[in-house]
mmCIF file of N, CA and C in Angstrom:
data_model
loop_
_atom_site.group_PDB
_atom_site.id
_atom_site.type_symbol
_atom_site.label_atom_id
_atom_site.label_comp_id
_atom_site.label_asym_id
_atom_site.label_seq_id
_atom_site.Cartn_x
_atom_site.Cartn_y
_atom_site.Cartn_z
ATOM 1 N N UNK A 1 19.723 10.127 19.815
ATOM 2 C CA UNK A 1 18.277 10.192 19.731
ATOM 3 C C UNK A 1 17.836 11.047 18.556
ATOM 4 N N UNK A 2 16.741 10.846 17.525
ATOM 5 C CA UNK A 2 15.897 11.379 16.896
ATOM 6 C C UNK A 2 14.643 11.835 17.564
ATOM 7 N N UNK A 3 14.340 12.800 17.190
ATOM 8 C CA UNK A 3 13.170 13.434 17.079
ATOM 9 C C UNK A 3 11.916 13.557 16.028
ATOM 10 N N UNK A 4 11.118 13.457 15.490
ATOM 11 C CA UNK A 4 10.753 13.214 14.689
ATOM 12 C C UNK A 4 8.990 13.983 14.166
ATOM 13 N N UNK A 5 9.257 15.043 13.612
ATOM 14 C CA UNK A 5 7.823 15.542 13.797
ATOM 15 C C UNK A 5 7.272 16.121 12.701
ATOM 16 N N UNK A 6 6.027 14.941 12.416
ATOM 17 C CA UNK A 6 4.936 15.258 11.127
ATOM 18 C C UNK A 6 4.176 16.763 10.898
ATOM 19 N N UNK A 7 4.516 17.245 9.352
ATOM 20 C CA UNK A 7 3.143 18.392 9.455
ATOM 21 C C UNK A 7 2.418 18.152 7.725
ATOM 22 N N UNK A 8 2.117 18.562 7.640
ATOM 23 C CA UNK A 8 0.867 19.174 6.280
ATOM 24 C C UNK A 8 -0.102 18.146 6.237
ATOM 25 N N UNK A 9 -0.505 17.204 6.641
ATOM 26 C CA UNK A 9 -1.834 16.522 7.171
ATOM 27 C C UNK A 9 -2.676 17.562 6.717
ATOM 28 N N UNK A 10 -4.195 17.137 6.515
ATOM 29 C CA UNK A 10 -5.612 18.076 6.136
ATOM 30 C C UNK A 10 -6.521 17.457 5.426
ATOM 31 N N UNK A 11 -7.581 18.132 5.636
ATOM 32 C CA UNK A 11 -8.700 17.492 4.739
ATOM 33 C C UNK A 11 -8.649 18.048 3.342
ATOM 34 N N UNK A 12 -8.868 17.176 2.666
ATOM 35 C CA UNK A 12 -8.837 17.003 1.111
ATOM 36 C C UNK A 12 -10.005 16.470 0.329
ATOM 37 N N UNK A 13 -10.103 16.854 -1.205
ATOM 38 C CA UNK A 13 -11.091 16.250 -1.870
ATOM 39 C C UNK A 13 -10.477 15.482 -2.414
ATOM 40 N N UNK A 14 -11.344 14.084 -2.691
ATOM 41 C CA UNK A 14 -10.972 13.065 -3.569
ATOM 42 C C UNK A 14 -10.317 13.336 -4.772
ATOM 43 N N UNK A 15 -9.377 12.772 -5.611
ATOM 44 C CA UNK A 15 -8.564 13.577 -6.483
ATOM 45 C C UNK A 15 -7.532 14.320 -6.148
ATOM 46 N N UNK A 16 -7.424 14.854 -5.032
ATOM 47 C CA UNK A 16 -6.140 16.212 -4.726
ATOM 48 C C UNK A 16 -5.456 15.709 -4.044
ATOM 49 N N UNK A 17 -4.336 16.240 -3.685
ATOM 50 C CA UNK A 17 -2.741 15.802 -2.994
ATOM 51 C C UNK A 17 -2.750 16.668 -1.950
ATOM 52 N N UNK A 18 -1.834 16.177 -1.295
ATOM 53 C CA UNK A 18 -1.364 16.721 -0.134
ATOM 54 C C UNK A 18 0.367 16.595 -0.048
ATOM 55 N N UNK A 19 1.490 17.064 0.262
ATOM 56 C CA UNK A 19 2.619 16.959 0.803
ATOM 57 C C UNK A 19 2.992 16.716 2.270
ATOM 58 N N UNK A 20 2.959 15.877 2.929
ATOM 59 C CA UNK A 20 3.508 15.377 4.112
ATOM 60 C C UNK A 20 5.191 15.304 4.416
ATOM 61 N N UNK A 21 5.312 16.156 5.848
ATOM 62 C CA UNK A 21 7.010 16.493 5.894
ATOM 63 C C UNK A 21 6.780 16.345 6.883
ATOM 64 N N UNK A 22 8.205 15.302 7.319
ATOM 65 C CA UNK A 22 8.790 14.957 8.396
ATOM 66 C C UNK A 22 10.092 15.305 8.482
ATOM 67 N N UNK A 23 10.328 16.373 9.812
ATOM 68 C CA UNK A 23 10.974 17.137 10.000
ATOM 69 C C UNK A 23 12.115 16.397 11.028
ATOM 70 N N UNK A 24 13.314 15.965 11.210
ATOM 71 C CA UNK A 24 13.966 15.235 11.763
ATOM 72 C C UNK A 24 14.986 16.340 12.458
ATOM 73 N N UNK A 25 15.309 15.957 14.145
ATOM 74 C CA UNK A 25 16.086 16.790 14.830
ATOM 75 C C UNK A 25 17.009 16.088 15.754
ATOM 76 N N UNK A 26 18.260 16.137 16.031
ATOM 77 C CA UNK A 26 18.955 15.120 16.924
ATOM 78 C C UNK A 26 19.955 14.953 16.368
ATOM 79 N N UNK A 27 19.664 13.894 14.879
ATOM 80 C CA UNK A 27 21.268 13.962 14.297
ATOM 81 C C UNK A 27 20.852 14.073 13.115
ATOM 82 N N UNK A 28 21.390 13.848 12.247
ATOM 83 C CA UNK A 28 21.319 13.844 10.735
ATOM 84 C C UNK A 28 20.429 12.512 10.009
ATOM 85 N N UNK A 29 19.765 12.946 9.419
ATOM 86 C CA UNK A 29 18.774 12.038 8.715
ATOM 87 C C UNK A 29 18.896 11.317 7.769
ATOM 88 N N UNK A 30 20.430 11.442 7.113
ATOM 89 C CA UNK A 30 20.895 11.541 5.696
ATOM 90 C C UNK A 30 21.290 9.968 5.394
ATOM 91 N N UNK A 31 21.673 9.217 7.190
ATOM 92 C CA UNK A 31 22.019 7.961 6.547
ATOM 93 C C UNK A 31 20.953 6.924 7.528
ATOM 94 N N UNK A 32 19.850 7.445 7.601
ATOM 95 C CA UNK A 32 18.563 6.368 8.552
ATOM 96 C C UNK A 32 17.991 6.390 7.221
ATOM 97 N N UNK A 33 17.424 4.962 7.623
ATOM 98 C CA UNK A 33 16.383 4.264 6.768
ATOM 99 C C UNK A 33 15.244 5.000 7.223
ATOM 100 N N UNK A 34 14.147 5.166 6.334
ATOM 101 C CA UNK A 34 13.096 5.563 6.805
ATOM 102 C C UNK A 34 11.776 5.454 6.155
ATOM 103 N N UNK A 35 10.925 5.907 6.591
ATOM 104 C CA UNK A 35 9.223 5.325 6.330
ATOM 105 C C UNK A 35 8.501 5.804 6.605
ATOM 106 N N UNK A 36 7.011 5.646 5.585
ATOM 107 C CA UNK A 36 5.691 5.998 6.387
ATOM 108 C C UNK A 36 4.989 4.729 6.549
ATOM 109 N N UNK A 37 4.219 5.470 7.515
ATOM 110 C CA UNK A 37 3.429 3.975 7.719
ATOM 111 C C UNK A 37 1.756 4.536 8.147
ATOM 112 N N UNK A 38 0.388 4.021 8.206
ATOM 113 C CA UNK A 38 -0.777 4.886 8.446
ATOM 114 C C UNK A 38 -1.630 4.399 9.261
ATOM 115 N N UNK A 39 -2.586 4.117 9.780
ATOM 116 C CA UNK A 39 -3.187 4.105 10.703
ATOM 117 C C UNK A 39 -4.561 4.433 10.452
ATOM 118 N N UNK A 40 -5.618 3.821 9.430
ATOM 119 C CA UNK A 40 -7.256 4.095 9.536
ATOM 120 C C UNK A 40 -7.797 3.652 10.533
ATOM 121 N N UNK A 41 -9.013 4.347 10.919
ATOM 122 C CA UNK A 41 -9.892 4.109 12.037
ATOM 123 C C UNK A 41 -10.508 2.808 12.427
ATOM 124 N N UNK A 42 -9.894 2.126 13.286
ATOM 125 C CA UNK A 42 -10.505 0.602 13.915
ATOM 126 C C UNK A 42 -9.228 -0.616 13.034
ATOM 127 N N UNK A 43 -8.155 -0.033 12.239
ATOM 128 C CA UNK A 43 -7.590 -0.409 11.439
ATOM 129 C C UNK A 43 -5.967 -1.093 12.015
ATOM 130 N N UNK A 44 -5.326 -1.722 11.513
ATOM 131 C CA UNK A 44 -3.616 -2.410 11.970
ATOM 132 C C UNK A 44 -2.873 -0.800 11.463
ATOM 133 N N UNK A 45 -1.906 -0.384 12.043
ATOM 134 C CA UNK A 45 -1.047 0.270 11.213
ATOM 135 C C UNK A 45 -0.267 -0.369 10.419
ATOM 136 N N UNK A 46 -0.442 0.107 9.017
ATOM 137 C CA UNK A 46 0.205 -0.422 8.002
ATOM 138 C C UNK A 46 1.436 0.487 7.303
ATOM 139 N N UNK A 47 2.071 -0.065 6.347
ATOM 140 C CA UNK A 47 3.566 0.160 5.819
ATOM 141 C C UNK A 47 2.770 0.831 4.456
ATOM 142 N N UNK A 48 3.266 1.906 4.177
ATOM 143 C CA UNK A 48 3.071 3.352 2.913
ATOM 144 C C UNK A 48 4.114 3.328 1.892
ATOM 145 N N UNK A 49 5.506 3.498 2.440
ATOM 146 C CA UNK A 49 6.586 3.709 1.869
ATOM 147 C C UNK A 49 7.693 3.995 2.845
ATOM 148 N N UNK A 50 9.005 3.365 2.000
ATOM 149 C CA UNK A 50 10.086 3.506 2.724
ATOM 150 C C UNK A 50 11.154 3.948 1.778
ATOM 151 N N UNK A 51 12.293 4.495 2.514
ATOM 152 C CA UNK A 51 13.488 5.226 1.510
ATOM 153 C C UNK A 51 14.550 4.389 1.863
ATOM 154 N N UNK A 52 15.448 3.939 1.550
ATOM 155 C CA UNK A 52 16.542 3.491 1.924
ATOM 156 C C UNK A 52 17.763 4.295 2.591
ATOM 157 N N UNK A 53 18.423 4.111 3.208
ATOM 158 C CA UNK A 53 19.479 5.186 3.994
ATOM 159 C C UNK A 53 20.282 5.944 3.340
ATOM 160 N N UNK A 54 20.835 5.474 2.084
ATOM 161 C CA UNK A 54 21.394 5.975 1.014
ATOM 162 C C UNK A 54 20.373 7.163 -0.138
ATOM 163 N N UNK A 55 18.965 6.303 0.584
ATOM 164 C CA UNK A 55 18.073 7.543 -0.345
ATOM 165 C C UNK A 55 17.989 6.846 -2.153
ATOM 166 N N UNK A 56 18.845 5.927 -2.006
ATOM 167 C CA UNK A 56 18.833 5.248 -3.624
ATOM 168 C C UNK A 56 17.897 4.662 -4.259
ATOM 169 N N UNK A 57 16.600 4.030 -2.855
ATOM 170 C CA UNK A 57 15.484 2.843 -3.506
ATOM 171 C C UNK A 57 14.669 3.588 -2.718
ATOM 172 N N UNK A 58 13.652 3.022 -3.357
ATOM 173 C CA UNK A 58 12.292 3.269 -2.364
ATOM 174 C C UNK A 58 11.340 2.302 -2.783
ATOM 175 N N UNK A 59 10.571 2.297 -1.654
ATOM 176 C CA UNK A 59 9.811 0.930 -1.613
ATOM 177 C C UNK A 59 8.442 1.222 -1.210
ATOM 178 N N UNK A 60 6.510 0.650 -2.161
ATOM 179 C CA UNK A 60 5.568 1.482 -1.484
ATOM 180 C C UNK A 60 5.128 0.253 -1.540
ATOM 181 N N UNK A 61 3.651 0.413 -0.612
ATOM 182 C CA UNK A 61 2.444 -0.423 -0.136
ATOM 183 C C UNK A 61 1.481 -0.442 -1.860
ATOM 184 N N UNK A 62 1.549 -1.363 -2.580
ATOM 185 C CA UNK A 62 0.566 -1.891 -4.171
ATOM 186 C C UNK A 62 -0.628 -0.831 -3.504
ATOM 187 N N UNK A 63 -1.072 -0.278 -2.688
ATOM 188 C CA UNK A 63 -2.321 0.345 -2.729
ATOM 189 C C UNK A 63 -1.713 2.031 -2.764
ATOM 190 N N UNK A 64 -0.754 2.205 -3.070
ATOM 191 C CA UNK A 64 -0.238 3.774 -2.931
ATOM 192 C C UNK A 64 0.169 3.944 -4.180
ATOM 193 N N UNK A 65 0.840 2.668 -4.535
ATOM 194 C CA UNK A 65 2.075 2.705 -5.907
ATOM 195 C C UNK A 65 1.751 3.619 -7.012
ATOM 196 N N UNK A 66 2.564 4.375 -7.677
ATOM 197 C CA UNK A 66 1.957 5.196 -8.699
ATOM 198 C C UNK A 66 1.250 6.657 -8.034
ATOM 199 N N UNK A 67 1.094 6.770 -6.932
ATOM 200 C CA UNK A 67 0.005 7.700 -6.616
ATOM 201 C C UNK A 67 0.666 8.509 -5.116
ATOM 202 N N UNK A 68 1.686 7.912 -4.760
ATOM 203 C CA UNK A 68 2.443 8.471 -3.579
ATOM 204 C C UNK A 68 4.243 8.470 -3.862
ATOM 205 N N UNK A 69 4.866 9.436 -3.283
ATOM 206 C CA UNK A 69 6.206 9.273 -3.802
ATOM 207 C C UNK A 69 6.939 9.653 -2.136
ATOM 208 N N UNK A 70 8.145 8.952 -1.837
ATOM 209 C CA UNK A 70 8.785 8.977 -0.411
ATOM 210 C C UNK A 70 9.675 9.826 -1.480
ATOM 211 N N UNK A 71 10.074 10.898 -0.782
ATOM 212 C CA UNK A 71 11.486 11.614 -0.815
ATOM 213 C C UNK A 71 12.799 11.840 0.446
ATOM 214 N N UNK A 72 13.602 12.600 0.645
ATOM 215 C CA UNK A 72 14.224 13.067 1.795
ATOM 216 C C UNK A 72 15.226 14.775 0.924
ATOM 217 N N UNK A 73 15.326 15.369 1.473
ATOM 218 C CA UNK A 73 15.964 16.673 1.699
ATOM 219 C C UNK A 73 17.102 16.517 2.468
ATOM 220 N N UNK A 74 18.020 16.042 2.414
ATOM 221 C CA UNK A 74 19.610 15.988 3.624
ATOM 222 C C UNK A 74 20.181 17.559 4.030
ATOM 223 N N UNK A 75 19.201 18.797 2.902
ATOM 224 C CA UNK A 75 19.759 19.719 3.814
ATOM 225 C C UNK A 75 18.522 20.065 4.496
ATOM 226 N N UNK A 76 17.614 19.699 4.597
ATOM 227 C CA UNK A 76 16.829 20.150 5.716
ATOM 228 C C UNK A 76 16.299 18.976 7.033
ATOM 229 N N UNK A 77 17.234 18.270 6.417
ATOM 230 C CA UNK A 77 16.910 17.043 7.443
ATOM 231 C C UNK A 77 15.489 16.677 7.322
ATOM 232 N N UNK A 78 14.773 16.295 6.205
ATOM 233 C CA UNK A 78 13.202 15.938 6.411
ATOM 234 C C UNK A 78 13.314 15.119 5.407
ATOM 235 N N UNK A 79 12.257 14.228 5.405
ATOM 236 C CA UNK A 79 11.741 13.440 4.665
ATOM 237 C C UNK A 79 10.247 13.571 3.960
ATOM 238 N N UNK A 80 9.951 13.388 2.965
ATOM 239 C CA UNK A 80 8.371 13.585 2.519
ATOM 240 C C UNK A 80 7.692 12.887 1.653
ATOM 241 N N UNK A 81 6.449 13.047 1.992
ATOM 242 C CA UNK A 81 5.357 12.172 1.519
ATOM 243 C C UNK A 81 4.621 13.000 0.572
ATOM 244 N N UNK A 82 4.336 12.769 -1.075
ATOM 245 C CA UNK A 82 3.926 13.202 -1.885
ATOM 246 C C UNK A 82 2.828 12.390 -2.022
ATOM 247 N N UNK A 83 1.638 12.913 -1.757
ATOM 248 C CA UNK A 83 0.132 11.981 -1.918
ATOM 249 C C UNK A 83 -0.616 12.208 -3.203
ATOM 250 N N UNK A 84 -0.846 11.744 -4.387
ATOM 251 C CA UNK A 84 -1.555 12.862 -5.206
ATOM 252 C C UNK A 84 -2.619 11.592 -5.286
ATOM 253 N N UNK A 85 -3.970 11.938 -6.103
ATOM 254 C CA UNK A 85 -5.026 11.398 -6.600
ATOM 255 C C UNK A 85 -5.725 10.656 -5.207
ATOM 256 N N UNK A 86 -5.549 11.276 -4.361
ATOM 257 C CA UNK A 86 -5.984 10.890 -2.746
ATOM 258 C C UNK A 86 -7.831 9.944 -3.128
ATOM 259 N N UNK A 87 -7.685 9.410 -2.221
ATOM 260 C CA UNK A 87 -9.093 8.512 -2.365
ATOM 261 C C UNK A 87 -9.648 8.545 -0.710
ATOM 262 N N UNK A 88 -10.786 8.204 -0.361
ATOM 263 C CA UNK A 88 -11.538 8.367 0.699
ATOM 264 C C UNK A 88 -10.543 7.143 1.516
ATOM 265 N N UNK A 89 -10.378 6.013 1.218
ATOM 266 C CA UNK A 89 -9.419 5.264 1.557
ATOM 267 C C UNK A 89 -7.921 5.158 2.270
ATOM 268 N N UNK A 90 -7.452 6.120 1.800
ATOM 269 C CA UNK A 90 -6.591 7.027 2.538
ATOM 270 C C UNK A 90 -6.347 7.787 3.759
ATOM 271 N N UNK A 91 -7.580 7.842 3.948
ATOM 272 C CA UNK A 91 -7.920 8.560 5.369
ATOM 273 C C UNK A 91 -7.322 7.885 6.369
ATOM 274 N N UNK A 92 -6.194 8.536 7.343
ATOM 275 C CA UNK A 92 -5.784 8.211 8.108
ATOM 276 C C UNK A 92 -4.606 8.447 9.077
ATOM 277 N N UNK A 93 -4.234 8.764 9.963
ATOM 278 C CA UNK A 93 -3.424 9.340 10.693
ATOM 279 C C UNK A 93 -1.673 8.643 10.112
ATOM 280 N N UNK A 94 -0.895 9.648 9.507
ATOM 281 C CA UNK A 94 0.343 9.127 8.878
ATOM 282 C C UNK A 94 1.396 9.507 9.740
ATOM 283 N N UNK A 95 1.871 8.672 10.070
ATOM 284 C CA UNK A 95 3.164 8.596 10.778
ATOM 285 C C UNK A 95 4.760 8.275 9.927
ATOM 286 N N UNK A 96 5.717 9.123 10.056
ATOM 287 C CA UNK A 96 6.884 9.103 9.649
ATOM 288 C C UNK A 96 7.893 8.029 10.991
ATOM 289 N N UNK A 97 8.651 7.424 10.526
ATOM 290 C CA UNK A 97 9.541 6.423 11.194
ATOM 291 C C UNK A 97 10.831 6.454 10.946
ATOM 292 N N UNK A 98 11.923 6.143 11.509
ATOM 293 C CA UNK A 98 13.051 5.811 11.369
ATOM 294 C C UNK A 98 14.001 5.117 11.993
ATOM 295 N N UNK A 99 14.886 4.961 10.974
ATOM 296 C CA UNK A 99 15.724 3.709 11.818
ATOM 297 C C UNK A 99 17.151 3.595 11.474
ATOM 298 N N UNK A 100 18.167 3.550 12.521
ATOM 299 C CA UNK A 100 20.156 3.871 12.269
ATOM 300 C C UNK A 100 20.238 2.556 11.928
ATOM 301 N N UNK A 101 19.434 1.647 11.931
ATOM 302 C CA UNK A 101 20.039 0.490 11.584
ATOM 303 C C UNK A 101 20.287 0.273 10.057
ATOM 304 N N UNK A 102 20.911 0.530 9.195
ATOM 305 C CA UNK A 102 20.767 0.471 7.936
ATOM 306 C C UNK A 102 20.839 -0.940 7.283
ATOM 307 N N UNK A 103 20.232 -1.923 8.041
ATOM 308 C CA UNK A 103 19.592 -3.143 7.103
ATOM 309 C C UNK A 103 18.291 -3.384 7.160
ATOM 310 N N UNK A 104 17.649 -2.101 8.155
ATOM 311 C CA UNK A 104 16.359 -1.970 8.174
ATOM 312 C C UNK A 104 15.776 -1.635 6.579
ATOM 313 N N UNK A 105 16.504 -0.681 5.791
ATOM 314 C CA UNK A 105 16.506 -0.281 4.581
ATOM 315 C C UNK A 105 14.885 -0.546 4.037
ATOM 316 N N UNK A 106 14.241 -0.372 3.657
ATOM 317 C CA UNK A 106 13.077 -1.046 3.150
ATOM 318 C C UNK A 106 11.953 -1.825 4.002
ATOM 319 N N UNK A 107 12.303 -2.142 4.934
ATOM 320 C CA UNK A 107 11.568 -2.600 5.515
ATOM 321 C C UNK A 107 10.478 -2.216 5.833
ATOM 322 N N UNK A 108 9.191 -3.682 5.894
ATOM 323 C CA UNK A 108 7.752 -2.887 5.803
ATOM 324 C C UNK A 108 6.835 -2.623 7.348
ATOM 325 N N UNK A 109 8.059 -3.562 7.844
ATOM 326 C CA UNK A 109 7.469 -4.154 9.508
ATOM 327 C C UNK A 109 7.662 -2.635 10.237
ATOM 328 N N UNK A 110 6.875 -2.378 10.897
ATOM 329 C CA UNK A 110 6.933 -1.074 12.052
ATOM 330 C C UNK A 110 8.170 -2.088 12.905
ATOM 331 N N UNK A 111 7.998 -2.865 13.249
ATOM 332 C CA UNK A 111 9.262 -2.917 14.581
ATOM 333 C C UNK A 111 10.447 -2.782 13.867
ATOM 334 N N UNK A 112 10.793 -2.142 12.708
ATOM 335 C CA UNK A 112 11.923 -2.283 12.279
ATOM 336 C C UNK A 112 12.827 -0.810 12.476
ATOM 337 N N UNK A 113 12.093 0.070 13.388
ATOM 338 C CA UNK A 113 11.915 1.316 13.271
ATOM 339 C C UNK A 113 12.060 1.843 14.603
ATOM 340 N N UNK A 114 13.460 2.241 15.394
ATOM 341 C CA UNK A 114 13.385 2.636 16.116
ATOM 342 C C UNK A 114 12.392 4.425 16.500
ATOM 343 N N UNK A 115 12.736 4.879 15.756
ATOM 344 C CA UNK A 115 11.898 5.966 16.194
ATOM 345 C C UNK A 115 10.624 6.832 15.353
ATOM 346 N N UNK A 116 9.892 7.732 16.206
ATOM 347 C CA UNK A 116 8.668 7.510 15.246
ATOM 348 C C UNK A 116 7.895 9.028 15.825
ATOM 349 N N UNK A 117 7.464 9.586 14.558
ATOM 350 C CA UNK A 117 6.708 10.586 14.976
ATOM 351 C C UNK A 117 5.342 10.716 15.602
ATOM 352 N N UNK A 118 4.563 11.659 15.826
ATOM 353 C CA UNK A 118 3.899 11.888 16.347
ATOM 354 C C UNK A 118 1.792 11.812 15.829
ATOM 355 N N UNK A 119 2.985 11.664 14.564
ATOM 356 C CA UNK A 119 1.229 11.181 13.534
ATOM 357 C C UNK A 119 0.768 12.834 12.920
ATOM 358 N N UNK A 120 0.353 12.793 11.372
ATOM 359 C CA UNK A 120 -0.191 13.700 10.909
ATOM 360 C C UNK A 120 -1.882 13.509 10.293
ATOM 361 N N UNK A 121 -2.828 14.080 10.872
ATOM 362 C CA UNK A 121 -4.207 13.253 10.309
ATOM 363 C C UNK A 121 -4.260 13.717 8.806
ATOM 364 N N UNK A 122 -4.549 12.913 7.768
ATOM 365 C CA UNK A 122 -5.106 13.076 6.673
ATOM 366 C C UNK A 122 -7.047 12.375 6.326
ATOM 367 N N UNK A 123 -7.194 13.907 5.745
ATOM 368 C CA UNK A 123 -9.275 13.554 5.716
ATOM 369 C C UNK A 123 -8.759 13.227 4.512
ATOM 370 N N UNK A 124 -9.642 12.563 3.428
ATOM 371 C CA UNK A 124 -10.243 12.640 2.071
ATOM 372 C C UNK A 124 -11.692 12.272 1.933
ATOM 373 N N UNK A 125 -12.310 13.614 1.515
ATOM 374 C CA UNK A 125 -13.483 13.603 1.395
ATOM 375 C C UNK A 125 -14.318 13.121 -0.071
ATOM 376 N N UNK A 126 -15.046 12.638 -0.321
ATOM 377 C CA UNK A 126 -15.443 11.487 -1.083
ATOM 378 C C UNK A 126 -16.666 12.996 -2.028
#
């Protein structure tokens, strides 16, 4: 079992970044595929970015590209979300995901993702 738990969520001004870390506990994070994925108000949860298990590719949503970066840390077991040039659009509760299956790799589908955090809210104020 993974554990899986979002922090640095906050309200922001249009233009500014935020760092989002997902903190992973259970086993080692180093060879799950993994992802964000977000959640606006009245909205589908949608696919952000994903890392591959190896950590070699990464893969984002055309509305992030350029402007968000997926990382991972293998010695701290976390994964992170680099947000910069944030837009009101953005707004939305971000969830970190993961998955042992390593042909999940990239994948944009949430069911591809056995386990899943707890959600971090991000404001951007306009």
């Amino acid at each position: 079992q993974v554990q899986l738990v979002e922090s640095g969520g906050g309200l922001v001004q249009a233009g500014g970044s935020l760092r989002l870390s997902c903190a992973a506990s259970g086993r080692t994070f180093s060879n799950y595929a993994s992802a964000w994925f977000r959640r606006a108000p009245g909205k589908e949860r949608e696919f952000v970015a994903a890392l591959s298990w190896s950590g070699g590719s990464t893969f984002y949503a055309d509305s992030v590209k350029g402007r968000f970066a997926i990382s991972r840390d293998n010695a701290k077991n976390t994964i992170y979300l680099q947000l910069n040039s944030l837009k009101p659009e953005d707004t939305a509760v971000y969830y970190c995901a993961a998955s042992a299956l390593t042909f999940n790799s990239g994948s944009r589908s949430p069911r591809a993702y056995e386990y899943w955090g707890q959600g971090t809210q991000v404001t951007v104020s306009s």
